[in-house]
Every structure is written in C-alpha cells, then in structure tokens.
Amino acid sequence: MKHVLCGLAVNPALPCELIGRLIAVADPDIADALADRAGLSHDQAVDLAARFQDSAVRLAYEGLLTAADVDPVTQPQAALALLDEHSGDPEWARLLARDADVERRAKLAACPGLPDDVRETLAVDSDIRVVAELASRTTAELAARLARHPHAEVRRAVAANEVTPPEVLAMLVTGEGLQPAERCLVCDSEETPYTHDRQCPRLDCELRAGAACDGSHESTVHETAELALRNPATPVEAVLRFAEHPSVLLRLQLAARPDLPPEAAARLAVDPAPGVRADLAENPAIGDTLMRALAADRDHDVRRGLAHHPRVPLDVLSRLAATVRIGPTLLPRIAAATPAEVAELSASSDPKVRMLVAARRDLPAAIRDALAADPDVKVIKSIARHPGLSETRLRAMVERHGVRVAAGVAANPDAPAALLEDLARQVPPARKALREVARHPRATGPALLACLADAQARPAAAGHPALPPPVIVGLLADDDWRVAQAAAANPSLPAAVMADLVP
C-alpha cells in the first residue's frame, strides 16, 4: 500500500483535498514523494515541513519555504538549507555556529555569504572538519589565511577553493614560503608511520582510502596537489613540474588542464600511462600536430579520447571512425560541423562516418532522408530518432532491418500512433522497442496493453495516461511495486479511486 500512496503523492491529477489527507498520514517515504510533487502550495509545504525534517530541507531548497516558516532551533537542517540558498536569517548563522552538532557546523561552514564574525568563529572551530569545510568555500582573503593553517586537511581544502588567490595556490603546490604542516587526519588518530587499509573493517573509521602518514602527511599532501591541479585558478606554471611526477593521478590531472602549454603536452603525449595520453587526447588545448600523432597511438582509449576532441580535424576523425568503437553518439566535432562539412560527411564511402553525422538531430531534410535510406544498419540505427522522418520512411527502416532498428524507430518523436501499435505487436516482440513505445507520448491504449507483457516496459506503460482507466485500477494490485506505484501516479486514474486509496 505504501508504494501506491507514494505514487499518488506525485500524481499531477490528485485533488487538493487529498494532498492534505496524504500529508496527515504520510510516513518518511510518502513525505519524500510529496516533497517532489510539482505545484505543492505554500501552505501544504509548511504542513509537510512541520512533520518531516528531511522534507523541510528539500522544500527549502526548492523555494517553497521562507525564513518565516522555519524555526532554527527545532528545524536546524531546514534553516541551514535556507542559509545555503541566501534566504535565511543571518542571526541563524550565529546561533548554528555554536551548535553542539559538528555535522551542522560543517554544513554551516559550507554556506555562502556568511557574516564575517561567523566565519571567524568557524575558522577556529574545535573540529578540524568544520575548518576544512569553511576553507573549501570561503572568501579569497580568508582562504589565503587558512592556507598557512598548521593542519594539512585545511590546506587541502584551500587548494580546492576556486577563489583562492593564484599565488596562494602556487605556494600550496610548491611549498615555497610555507611552513610544513604539523598534523593531518592520519596522525591525529593513529601512531605513525601508518597506512590505512583500503579494506578497513572498522565501522567507525573515517580515514579516506589510501590515507597514509610517516610524519610528512604524504597522502594529504598528494591530495592537495591533485586538487590544486584540478583548480582552474592554479597558475599552470606552478604545476608543470608534475609532467614527470611518478604519480599517475597527478599526471592525469595535468593532462586534462585546458591551459596546458605545448611543451608539457608533448611530454605527456609519450607518457607510459595510456590514461594520461587519453585525457590529453581529449584536451582542447592540444593542436593539430599533436592530434595527428595521437591518432596513431596503439591504445584504443587514446584514439577514442581524440575522437571526442572538439577540434579534431575531420580527416583524422574519419580515419578514427574505422578503428574506434564510438557507436551512435554525437561527437563534439560533428556537432560543430559546418553545413558543407555535414554534406561531405554524409556522402562518405565509410558507413561508420555516415553513422557519426546521422547522430545529429538538425540535419537538412535532404540529407536526413538520404541517410534514412542508407543500406547500412549502423547508419539507420543512428538516424532513426531524427525528428521529421515520415511514417513511410520509418516503416521502411523496420521492413529492411527488423528488430535491430525497431527501438530507435519507436523512440522517434514523430512516430505515429499506428506505427507504435504495429511495433508493439511484433512477433517475436522487440523488447527494447516495447520500452520505447511505453514511454512515447503518442502511444495508444492498444499499444500500451501489448507493452504490459514485457517486465521492463510494464512500469512505464502503467504510468502512461493513454492506458484505459480500468486497466490502471487493476495494476494498483500488481505484484511488482514499481508497476503499482506507476499506476497510482497515472493522471488517468479515476478521482474516486484516488479518494478510496487515501486513508
């Protein structure tokens, strides 16, 4: 019964008075569903928030609660959500900064726009996790101060903060002008030297996988460098040293930086780790010469990364199509192709190239229709979902290629109801096509009844508004809870039945 009530809670056709009755009898699961409901009124949101703290948080983030609706003493989590959304009372921040619950203080530290006095209070919090959370989100001025904090965890957090001044990030990476950290989370809790077991059996252990300290806080220092490498504010000159670093993780981060200079890119192009070369191949910073060199890389992932490069030369991409498993995916370079390039690609003698351009959904009608008549099934699977295709062309695809393209045709937004019915009644059934038909807005009752025979398509069909109401009512008692819940959420469920279901 709970699944049915959860479905009713999100049913767009549920009468207003039944929403109030559901709020009154809700348990946490039903409350979660109600909080997801579109069009919940302010009064309904206040009633729901008064009963369930978790729902109050979600409603606060969705803008359905105001500061006047929330008591920071009895609803601290909702108060934190409003502060996080710049909608709370600043006095709440002063109250919560001294909360006994460290998790709430840490959540407060992550909120933007805190009063200066609150930030100063949190910066000297007794729990280092609170200070670290503040360091990762705070202002540039305070981040610069916290970069010199004696605890390595705080410095690690500063390295992730994108408003940290570039010169401070460079200092964290190089260590120049910075005293070594005195502590880390590892030596706070364990006698060093210590390496945390990745399969640690202790349920109360909060150390990260791979955490280690021999007195130099090495795992936290490594993580600080990794976060600084990811941070776009870190000057690239400060991180070029990592091109030769023994850590693959650090070289991976460097290879992905969009400000990577050509000399560093050239070094990484011959990196022994294929993952580094693959990330480099996808990096918009590299030029044609390096792309052509990487196109000959023996590793498939490197060539695949290059295929996803937004500026890969089309002749290189055409060669890659023959050796890389791409599938019917719209690549960035194909999406950016000019009309002349689209015409050239669609006329390629290689069906894998034609398949790539067929993944676009804005093709000129002539090119779209020509690809729809392509003899190669890979091209047809790629073009089948393109809007604007006529019923005749869609049916011709199915006649030529059968179940291999049936799902794509069924997913076409312009597929007519009659075609969807025929696809749903295919013998033997095309399972993937049934799932697409069950989700299609043009699906009819007869098509959906056929979809109910498939276990995977059944939940989607149960929630489709074109399903006959008597069938929907019967599905409320289905053995599969997903089906029962979808039926309860179906807007075509009779209002009288809804009223009978709500206690």
Coordinates of C-alpha atoms in Angstrom, one line a residue:
M1 CA 0.0 0.0 0.0
K2 CA 2.9 2.4 0.7
H3 CA 4.1 2.2 -2.9
V4 CA 0.6 3.1 -4.1
L5 CA 0.5 6.1 -1.8
C6 CA 3.9 7.2 -2.9
G7 CA 2.7 7.1 -6.5
L8 CA -0.5 9.1 -5.6
A9 CA 1.7 11.7 -3.9
V10 CA 3.2 12.7 -7.2
N11 CA 0.1 12.2 -9.3
P12 CA -0.5 15.5 -11.1
A13 CA -4.2 14.9 -11.1
L14 CA -4.5 14.3 -7.3
P15 CA -7.2 16.6 -5.9
C16 CA -6.1 19.3 -3.5
E17 CA -8.0 18.0 -0.6
L18 CA -6.4 14.6 -1.0
I19 CA -2.9 16.1 -0.8
G20 CA -3.8 17.4 2.7
R21 CA -5.0 14.0 3.7
L22 CA -1.8 12.4 2.4
I23 CA 0.3 14.8 4.4
A24 CA -1.6 13.9 7.5
V25 CA -1.0 10.2 7.2
A26 CA 2.4 10.3 5.5
D27 CA 5.5 8.3 6.6
P28 CA 9.0 9.4 5.6
D29 CA 8.8 7.7 2.2
I30 CA 5.5 9.3 1.3
A31 CA 6.7 12.6 2.6
D32 CA 9.7 12.3 0.2
A33 CA 7.4 11.8 -2.7
L34 CA 5.2 14.7 -1.7
A35 CA 8.2 17.0 -1.5
D36 CA 9.0 16.0 -5.1
R37 CA 5.5 16.9 -6.2
A38 CA 5.1 19.7 -8.7
G39 CA 2.8 22.5 -7.7
L40 CA 2.8 21.9 -4.0
S41 CA 1.2 25.0 -2.4
H42 CA 3.0 27.1 0.3
D43 CA 0.5 26.0 3.0
Q44 CA 1.0 22.4 2.0
A45 CA 4.7 22.8 2.1
V46 CA 4.6 24.3 5.6
D47 CA 2.4 21.5 6.9
L48 CA 4.7 18.8 5.4
A49 CA 7.9 20.5 6.7
A50 CA 6.4 20.7 10.2
R51 CA 6.1 16.9 10.3
F52 CA 9.3 15.8 8.5
Q53 CA 12.8 17.4 8.8
D54 CA 14.2 15.8 5.7
S55 CA 11.2 17.1 3.6
A56 CA 11.7 20.5 5.1
V57 CA 15.2 20.6 3.8
R58 CA 14.1 19.7 0.3
L59 CA 11.3 22.2 0.3
A60 CA 13.6 24.9 1.5
Y61 CA 16.0 24.2 -1.4
E62 CA 13.0 24.3 -3.8
G63 CA 12.0 27.7 -2.6
L64 CA 8.7 26.6 -1.0
L65 CA 9.7 27.7 2.5
T66 CA 10.7 31.2 3.7
A67 CA 12.6 32.3 6.8
A68 CA 9.2 33.0 8.5
D69 CA 8.3 29.3 8.1
V70 CA 11.3 27.8 9.8
D71 CA 12.4 27.7 13.4
P72 CA 16.2 27.3 13.5
V73 CA 16.0 25.6 17.0
T74 CA 13.5 22.8 16.1
Q75 CA 14.3 22.7 12.3
P76 CA 18.1 23.4 12.1
Q77 CA 18.5 21.4 8.9
A78 CA 15.9 23.5 7.1
A79 CA 17.5 26.6 8.5
L80 CA 20.8 25.6 7.1
A81 CA 19.2 24.9 3.7
L82 CA 17.8 28.4 3.6
L83 CA 21.1 29.9 4.6
D84 CA 22.7 27.9 1.8
E85 CA 20.2 29.5 -0.6
H86 CA 20.9 33.0 0.7
S87 CA 17.3 33.0 2.1
G88 CA 17.9 32.6 5.9
D89 CA 18.2 35.0 8.7
P90 CA 21.9 35.9 9.5
E91 CA 21.2 35.5 13.1
W92 CA 20.6 31.8 12.5
A93 CA 24.2 31.6 11.4
R94 CA 25.4 33.0 14.7
L95 CA 23.2 30.5 16.6
L96 CA 24.3 27.5 14.5
A97 CA 28.0 28.4 14.6
R98 CA 27.8 27.3 18.3
D99 CA 25.7 24.2 17.7
A100 CA 26.8 21.1 19.5
D101 CA 26.4 19.0 16.4
V102 CA 29.6 19.1 14.4
E103 CA 27.9 18.0 11.2
R104 CA 25.6 21.0 11.4
R105 CA 28.5 23.4 12.0
A106 CA 30.3 21.8 9.0
K107 CA 27.2 22.4 6.9
L108 CA 27.0 26.0 8.0
A109 CA 30.7 26.4 7.1
A110 CA 29.8 25.5 3.5
C111 CA 27.1 28.1 3.2
P112 CA 27.9 31.2 1.1
G113 CA 27.6 34.8 2.3
L114 CA 28.2 34.1 6.0
P115 CA 28.7 37.2 8.2
D116 CA 32.3 38.0 8.9
D117 CA 32.0 37.2 12.6
V118 CA 30.5 33.8 11.9
R119 CA 33.4 32.9 9.5
E120 CA 35.9 33.9 12.1
T121 CA 34.2 31.7 14.7
L122 CA 34.2 28.7 12.3
A123 CA 37.8 29.3 11.4
V124 CA 38.9 28.4 14.9
D125 CA 36.3 25.6 15.4
S126 CA 37.5 22.8 17.7
D127 CA 36.8 20.2 15.0
I128 CA 39.1 20.4 12.0
R129 CA 36.4 19.1 9.7
V130 CA 34.5 22.3 10.2
V131 CA 37.5 24.5 9.5
A132 CA 38.3 22.5 6.3
E133 CA 34.8 22.8 5.1
L134 CA 35.0 26.6 5.6
A135 CA 38.4 26.7 3.8
S136 CA 36.9 25.0 0.7
R137 CA 34.1 27.6 0.3
T138 CA 35.2 30.8 1.9
T139 CA 36.4 34.2 0.6
A140 CA 39.7 34.7 -1.1
E141 CA 41.1 36.7 1.9
L142 CA 40.2 34.0 4.5
A143 CA 41.4 31.2 2.2
A144 CA 44.8 32.9 1.9
R145 CA 45.0 33.0 5.7
L146 CA 43.9 29.4 6.1
A147 CA 46.5 28.2 3.6
R148 CA 49.0 28.7 6.4
H149 CA 46.9 26.6 8.9
P150 CA 49.1 24.1 10.7
H151 CA 46.7 21.2 9.8
A152 CA 47.2 19.6 6.3
E153 CA 43.5 18.9 5.9
V154 CA 42.7 22.6 6.0
R155 CA 45.4 23.3 3.4
R156 CA 44.0 20.5 1.2
A157 CA 40.6 22.3 1.4
V158 CA 42.1 25.6 0.4
A159 CA 43.6 24.0 -2.7
A160 CA 40.1 23.1 -3.9
N161 CA 38.6 26.6 -3.4
E162 CA 38.4 28.3 -6.8
V163 CA 38.5 31.8 -5.3
T164 CA 41.8 31.1 -3.5
P165 CA 44.4 33.6 -4.9
P166 CA 46.6 32.1 -7.6
E167 CA 49.8 32.9 -5.8
V168 CA 48.5 31.1 -2.7
L169 CA 47.6 28.0 -4.8
A170 CA 51.1 28.1 -6.2
M171 CA 52.5 28.2 -2.7
L172 CA 50.5 25.2 -1.7
V173 CA 51.8 23.2 -4.7
T174 CA 55.4 24.2 -4.4
G175 CA 55.7 24.6 -0.7
E176 CA 57.8 27.8 -1.2
G177 CA 57.2 30.3 1.5
L178 CA 55.1 27.9 3.5
Q179 CA 56.0 26.1 6.8
P180 CA 55.4 22.3 6.6
A181 CA 52.1 21.2 8.1
E182 CA 52.2 19.9 11.6
R183 CA 49.3 17.4 11.6
C184 CA 46.9 15.5 9.3
L185 CA 43.9 13.4 9.9
V186 CA 46.0 10.2 9.9
C187 CA 48.4 11.3 12.6
D188 CA 45.6 12.8 14.6
S189 CA 44.2 9.4 15.2
E190 CA 46.9 6.8 14.6
E191 CA 50.5 6.3 15.6
T192 CA 52.8 6.9 12.7
P193 CA 54.0 5.6 10.4
Y194 CA 50.6 4.4 9.4
T195 CA 48.9 3.3 6.1
H196 CA 45.2 2.9 6.1
D197 CA 43.9 -0.5 4.9
R198 CA 41.7 0.0 1.9
Q199 CA 39.6 -2.9 3.2
C200 CA 39.4 -1.4 6.7
P201 CA 36.9 -3.5 8.7
R202 CA 36.3 -0.8 11.4
L203 CA 32.9 0.7 11.1
D204 CA 33.8 3.8 13.0
C205 CA 36.9 4.6 10.8
E206 CA 36.6 7.9 8.8
L207 CA 40.0 7.9 7.2
R208 CA 40.0 8.0 3.4
A209 CA 41.1 5.0 1.4
G210 CA 44.9 5.1 0.9
A211 CA 45.4 7.6 3.7
A212 CA 49.0 7.4 5.0
C213 CA 51.4 9.4 7.2
D214 CA 55.0 8.8 8.1
G215 CA 55.3 12.2 9.6
S216 CA 55.3 14.0 6.3
H217 CA 51.4 13.7 5.9
E218 CA 52.2 12.3 2.4
S219 CA 48.7 11.2 1.4
T220 CA 47.1 14.6 2.3
V221 CA 50.0 16.5 0.6
H222 CA 49.4 14.3 -2.5
E223 CA 45.6 15.1 -2.4
T224 CA 46.4 18.8 -2.0
A225 CA 48.4 18.7 -5.2
E226 CA 45.7 16.8 -7.0
L227 CA 43.0 19.3 -6.0
A228 CA 45.3 22.2 -6.9
L229 CA 45.8 20.7 -10.4
R230 CA 42.0 20.5 -10.9
N231 CA 41.6 24.1 -9.7
P232 CA 41.4 26.4 -12.7
A233 CA 42.8 29.3 -10.6
T234 CA 46.1 27.5 -10.0
P235 CA 48.8 29.0 -12.3
V236 CA 49.8 26.5 -14.9
E237 CA 53.5 27.4 -14.3
A238 CA 53.2 26.1 -10.8
V239 CA 52.1 22.6 -11.9
L240 CA 54.2 21.9 -14.9
R241 CA 56.6 20.0 -12.6
F242 CA 54.1 17.2 -12.4
A243 CA 54.6 16.2 -16.0
E244 CA 57.4 14.0 -14.8
H245 CA 55.9 13.1 -11.4
P246 CA 55.8 9.4 -10.5
S247 CA 52.1 9.7 -9.6
V248 CA 49.8 8.8 -12.5
L249 CA 46.9 10.6 -10.7
L250 CA 48.8 13.8 -10.8
R251 CA 49.8 13.4 -14.4
L252 CA 46.2 12.7 -15.3
Q253 CA 45.1 16.0 -13.8
L254 CA 47.8 17.9 -15.6
A255 CA 46.9 16.3 -18.9
A256 CA 43.3 17.5 -18.6
R257 CA 44.1 21.2 -17.9
P258 CA 42.8 23.4 -20.7
D259 CA 45.7 25.8 -20.2
L260 CA 48.3 23.2 -20.8
P261 CA 51.3 24.6 -22.8
P262 CA 52.6 22.8 -25.9
E263 CA 55.9 21.7 -24.3
A264 CA 54.1 20.0 -21.5
A265 CA 51.6 18.4 -23.8
A266 CA 54.4 17.0 -25.9
R267 CA 55.9 15.3 -22.9
L268 CA 52.6 13.9 -21.8
A269 CA 51.9 12.6 -25.3
V270 CA 54.6 9.9 -24.7
D271 CA 53.6 9.2 -21.1
P272 CA 53.8 5.5 -20.3
A273 CA 50.2 5.5 -18.8
P274 CA 47.5 5.2 -21.5
G275 CA 45.0 7.0 -19.3
V276 CA 47.3 10.1 -19.3
R277 CA 47.5 10.1 -23.1
A278 CA 43.8 9.5 -23.4
D279 CA 43.0 12.5 -21.2
L280 CA 45.5 14.6 -23.2
A281 CA 43.9 13.5 -26.5
E282 CA 40.6 14.9 -25.4
N283 CA 42.1 18.2 -24.1
P284 CA 41.0 21.3 -26.2
A285 CA 44.5 22.8 -25.6
I286 CA 46.4 20.5 -27.9
G287 CA 47.0 21.4 -31.6
D288 CA 46.7 19.6 -34.9
T289 CA 50.2 18.3 -35.0
L290 CA 49.8 16.5 -31.6
M291 CA 46.3 15.3 -32.5
R292 CA 47.7 13.6 -35.7
A293 CA 50.4 12.0 -33.7
L294 CA 47.9 10.7 -31.1
A295 CA 45.7 9.3 -33.9
A296 CA 48.4 6.7 -34.4
D297 CA 48.5 5.7 -30.7
R298 CA 48.2 1.9 -30.2
D299 CA 45.8 2.3 -27.3
H300 CA 42.1 2.3 -28.1
D301 CA 41.2 4.7 -25.3
V302 CA 43.7 7.3 -26.5
R303 CA 42.2 7.2 -30.0
R304 CA 38.7 7.3 -28.5
G305 CA 39.6 10.3 -26.4
L306 CA 40.8 12.0 -29.6
A307 CA 37.6 11.2 -31.4
H308 CA 35.8 13.3 -28.6
H309 CA 38.1 16.3 -29.1
P310 CA 36.1 19.3 -30.1
R311 CA 38.5 20.4 -32.8
V312 CA 39.9 17.1 -34.2
P313 CA 40.4 17.5 -38.0
L314 CA 37.7 15.8 -39.9
D315 CA 40.1 13.7 -42.0
V316 CA 41.6 12.4 -38.7
L317 CA 38.2 11.7 -37.3
S318 CA 37.2 9.8 -40.4
R319 CA 40.2 7.6 -40.0
L320 CA 39.5 7.1 -36.3
A321 CA 35.9 6.0 -37.1
A322 CA 37.3 2.9 -38.7
T323 CA 39.2 1.8 -35.6
V324 CA 37.4 3.2 -32.6
R325 CA 34.2 1.9 -31.1
I326 CA 32.1 5.1 -30.9
G327 CA 28.5 4.0 -31.5
P328 CA 25.6 6.3 -32.4
T329 CA 27.0 9.1 -30.3
L330 CA 27.0 12.8 -31.3
L331 CA 30.7 13.8 -31.1
P332 CA 31.6 17.4 -30.4
R333 CA 33.4 17.9 -33.7
I334 CA 30.4 16.5 -35.6
A335 CA 28.0 18.8 -33.6
A336 CA 30.1 21.8 -34.7
A337 CA 30.5 20.8 -38.3
T338 CA 29.5 23.4 -40.9
P339 CA 26.8 22.7 -43.5
A340 CA 29.4 22.0 -46.1
E341 CA 31.2 19.6 -43.8
V342 CA 27.9 17.8 -42.9
A343 CA 27.2 17.3 -46.6
E344 CA 30.7 15.9 -47.2
L345 CA 30.5 13.6 -44.2
S346 CA 27.0 12.3 -45.2
A347 CA 28.4 11.3 -48.6
S348 CA 31.4 9.4 -47.2
S349 CA 32.0 5.9 -48.6
D350 CA 32.6 4.7 -45.0
P351 CA 29.3 3.8 -43.2
K352 CA 30.9 4.5 -39.8
V353 CA 31.5 8.1 -40.9
R354 CA 27.9 8.4 -42.1
M355 CA 26.8 6.9 -38.8
L356 CA 28.6 9.8 -36.9
V357 CA 26.8 12.5 -38.9
A358 CA 23.5 10.7 -38.6
A359 CA 23.6 11.2 -34.8
R360 CA 22.9 15.0 -35.4
R361 CA 19.3 16.0 -34.9
D362 CA 19.3 19.1 -37.0
L363 CA 20.2 17.7 -40.4
P364 CA 18.8 19.3 -43.6
A365 CA 15.8 17.4 -44.8
A366 CA 17.5 16.1 -48.0
I367 CA 20.5 14.7 -46.0
R368 CA 18.3 13.3 -43.3
D369 CA 16.1 11.4 -45.8
A370 CA 19.1 10.2 -47.7
L371 CA 20.6 8.7 -44.6
A372 CA 17.2 7.2 -43.7
A373 CA 17.5 5.2 -46.9
D374 CA 21.1 4.1 -46.2
P375 CA 21.8 0.4 -46.7
D376 CA 23.9 0.1 -43.6
V377 CA 22.1 -0.8 -40.4
K378 CA 24.6 1.2 -38.3
V379 CA 23.6 4.4 -40.1
I380 CA 19.9 3.6 -39.8
K381 CA 20.2 3.0 -36.0
S382 CA 21.8 6.4 -35.7
I383 CA 19.3 8.3 -37.8
A384 CA 16.1 6.5 -36.6
R385 CA 15.4 9.0 -33.8
H386 CA 15.8 12.1 -36.0
P387 CA 12.7 14.3 -35.9
G388 CA 10.9 15.0 -39.2
L389 CA 11.1 11.5 -40.7
S390 CA 7.9 10.4 -42.4
E391 CA 5.9 7.4 -41.4
T392 CA 6.7 5.9 -44.8
R393 CA 10.5 6.2 -44.1
L394 CA 10.2 4.9 -40.6
R395 CA 8.2 1.9 -41.7
A396 CA 10.8 1.2 -44.5
M397 CA 13.6 1.1 -41.9
V398 CA 11.8 -1.6 -39.9
E399 CA 10.9 -3.6 -43.1
R400 CA 14.6 -3.6 -44.1
H401 CA 16.3 -4.1 -40.8
G402 CA 13.7 -5.5 -38.4
V403 CA 14.3 -5.7 -34.7
R404 CA 17.8 -4.1 -35.0
V405 CA 16.2 -0.7 -35.6
A406 CA 12.8 -1.1 -34.0
A407 CA 13.7 0.6 -30.7
G408 CA 15.2 3.6 -32.5
V409 CA 12.1 3.9 -34.7
A410 CA 9.8 3.6 -31.6
A411 CA 11.7 6.4 -29.9
N412 CA 11.3 8.8 -32.8
P413 CA 9.3 11.8 -31.6
D414 CA 7.3 11.8 -34.8
A415 CA 6.4 8.1 -34.9
P416 CA 2.6 8.0 -35.4
A417 CA 0.3 6.0 -33.2
A418 CA -0.4 3.4 -35.8
L419 CA 3.3 2.6 -36.3
L420 CA 3.7 2.4 -32.5
E421 CA 0.9 -0.1 -32.3
D422 CA 2.5 -2.3 -35.0
L423 CA 5.8 -2.2 -33.3
A424 CA 4.2 -3.2 -30.0
R425 CA 2.5 -6.2 -31.7
Q426 CA 5.6 -7.5 -33.5
V427 CA 6.1 -11.3 -33.3
P428 CA 8.5 -12.1 -31.8
P429 CA 8.4 -9.0 -29.7
A430 CA 11.2 -6.4 -29.9
R431 CA 11.8 -5.9 -26.1
K432 CA 13.7 -2.7 -26.4
A433 CA 11.1 -1.3 -28.8
L434 CA 8.4 -2.1 -26.2
R435 CA 10.1 0.0 -23.6
E436 CA 10.3 2.9 -26.0
V437 CA 6.7 2.6 -27.0
A438 CA 5.7 2.5 -23.3
R439 CA 7.3 5.9 -22.9
H440 CA 6.1 7.5 -26.1
P441 CA 3.6 10.4 -25.8
R442 CA 1.7 9.1 -28.9
A443 CA 1.3 5.6 -27.7
T444 CA -2.3 4.4 -27.7
G445 CA -4.2 2.1 -25.3
P446 CA -3.8 -1.0 -27.6
A447 CA 0.0 -0.4 -27.9
L448 CA 0.4 0.0 -24.2
L449 CA -1.6 -3.1 -23.4
A450 CA 0.9 -5.0 -25.5
C451 CA 3.8 -3.3 -23.6
L452 CA 2.4 -4.6 -20.3
A453 CA 3.5 -8.1 -21.4
D454 CA 7.2 -7.1 -21.0
A455 CA 8.5 -6.9 -17.5
Q456 CA 10.8 -3.9 -18.3
A457 CA 8.2 -1.9 -20.2
R458 CA 5.4 -2.6 -17.8
P459 CA 6.2 0.2 -15.2
A460 CA 6.4 2.8 -17.9
A461 CA 3.2 1.6 -19.6
A462 CA 1.4 1.6 -16.2
G463 CA 2.1 5.3 -15.8
H464 CA 1.1 6.3 -19.4
P465 CA -2.1 8.4 -19.4
A466 CA -3.4 6.7 -22.5
L467 CA -3.8 3.4 -20.7
P468 CA -7.5 2.6 -20.2
P469 CA -8.6 3.6 -16.6
P470 CA -9.9 0.1 -15.7
V471 CA -6.5 -1.4 -16.6
I472 CA -4.8 1.3 -14.4
V473 CA -7.0 0.4 -11.5
G474 CA -6.2 -3.3 -11.9
L475 CA -2.5 -2.5 -11.9
L476 CA -2.7 -1.0 -8.4
A477 CA -2.5 -4.5 -7.1
D478 CA 0.3 -5.6 -9.3
D479 CA 3.0 -7.9 -7.8
D480 CA 5.7 -5.5 -9.0
W481 CA 5.8 -2.5 -6.7
R482 CA 7.1 -0.3 -9.5
V483 CA 4.1 -1.1 -11.6
A484 CA 1.7 -0.4 -8.7
Q485 CA 3.4 2.9 -7.9
A486 CA 3.4 4.0 -11.6
A487 CA -0.3 3.2 -11.9
A488 CA -1.0 5.3 -8.8
A489 CA 0.9 8.2 -10.3
N490 CA -1.0 7.9 -13.6
P491 CA -3.1 11.1 -14.1
S492 CA -5.8 9.0 -15.8
L493 CA -6.5 7.1 -12.5
P494 CA -10.2 8.0 -11.6
A495 CA -10.5 10.6 -8.9
A496 CA -13.0 8.4 -7.0
V497 CA -10.4 5.6 -6.8
M498 CA -7.8 8.1 -5.5
A499 CA -10.1 9.1 -2.8
D500 CA -10.7 5.5 -1.8
L501 CA -7.0 4.9 -1.6
V502 CA -6.1 7.7 0.8
P503 CA -6.9 6.9 4.4

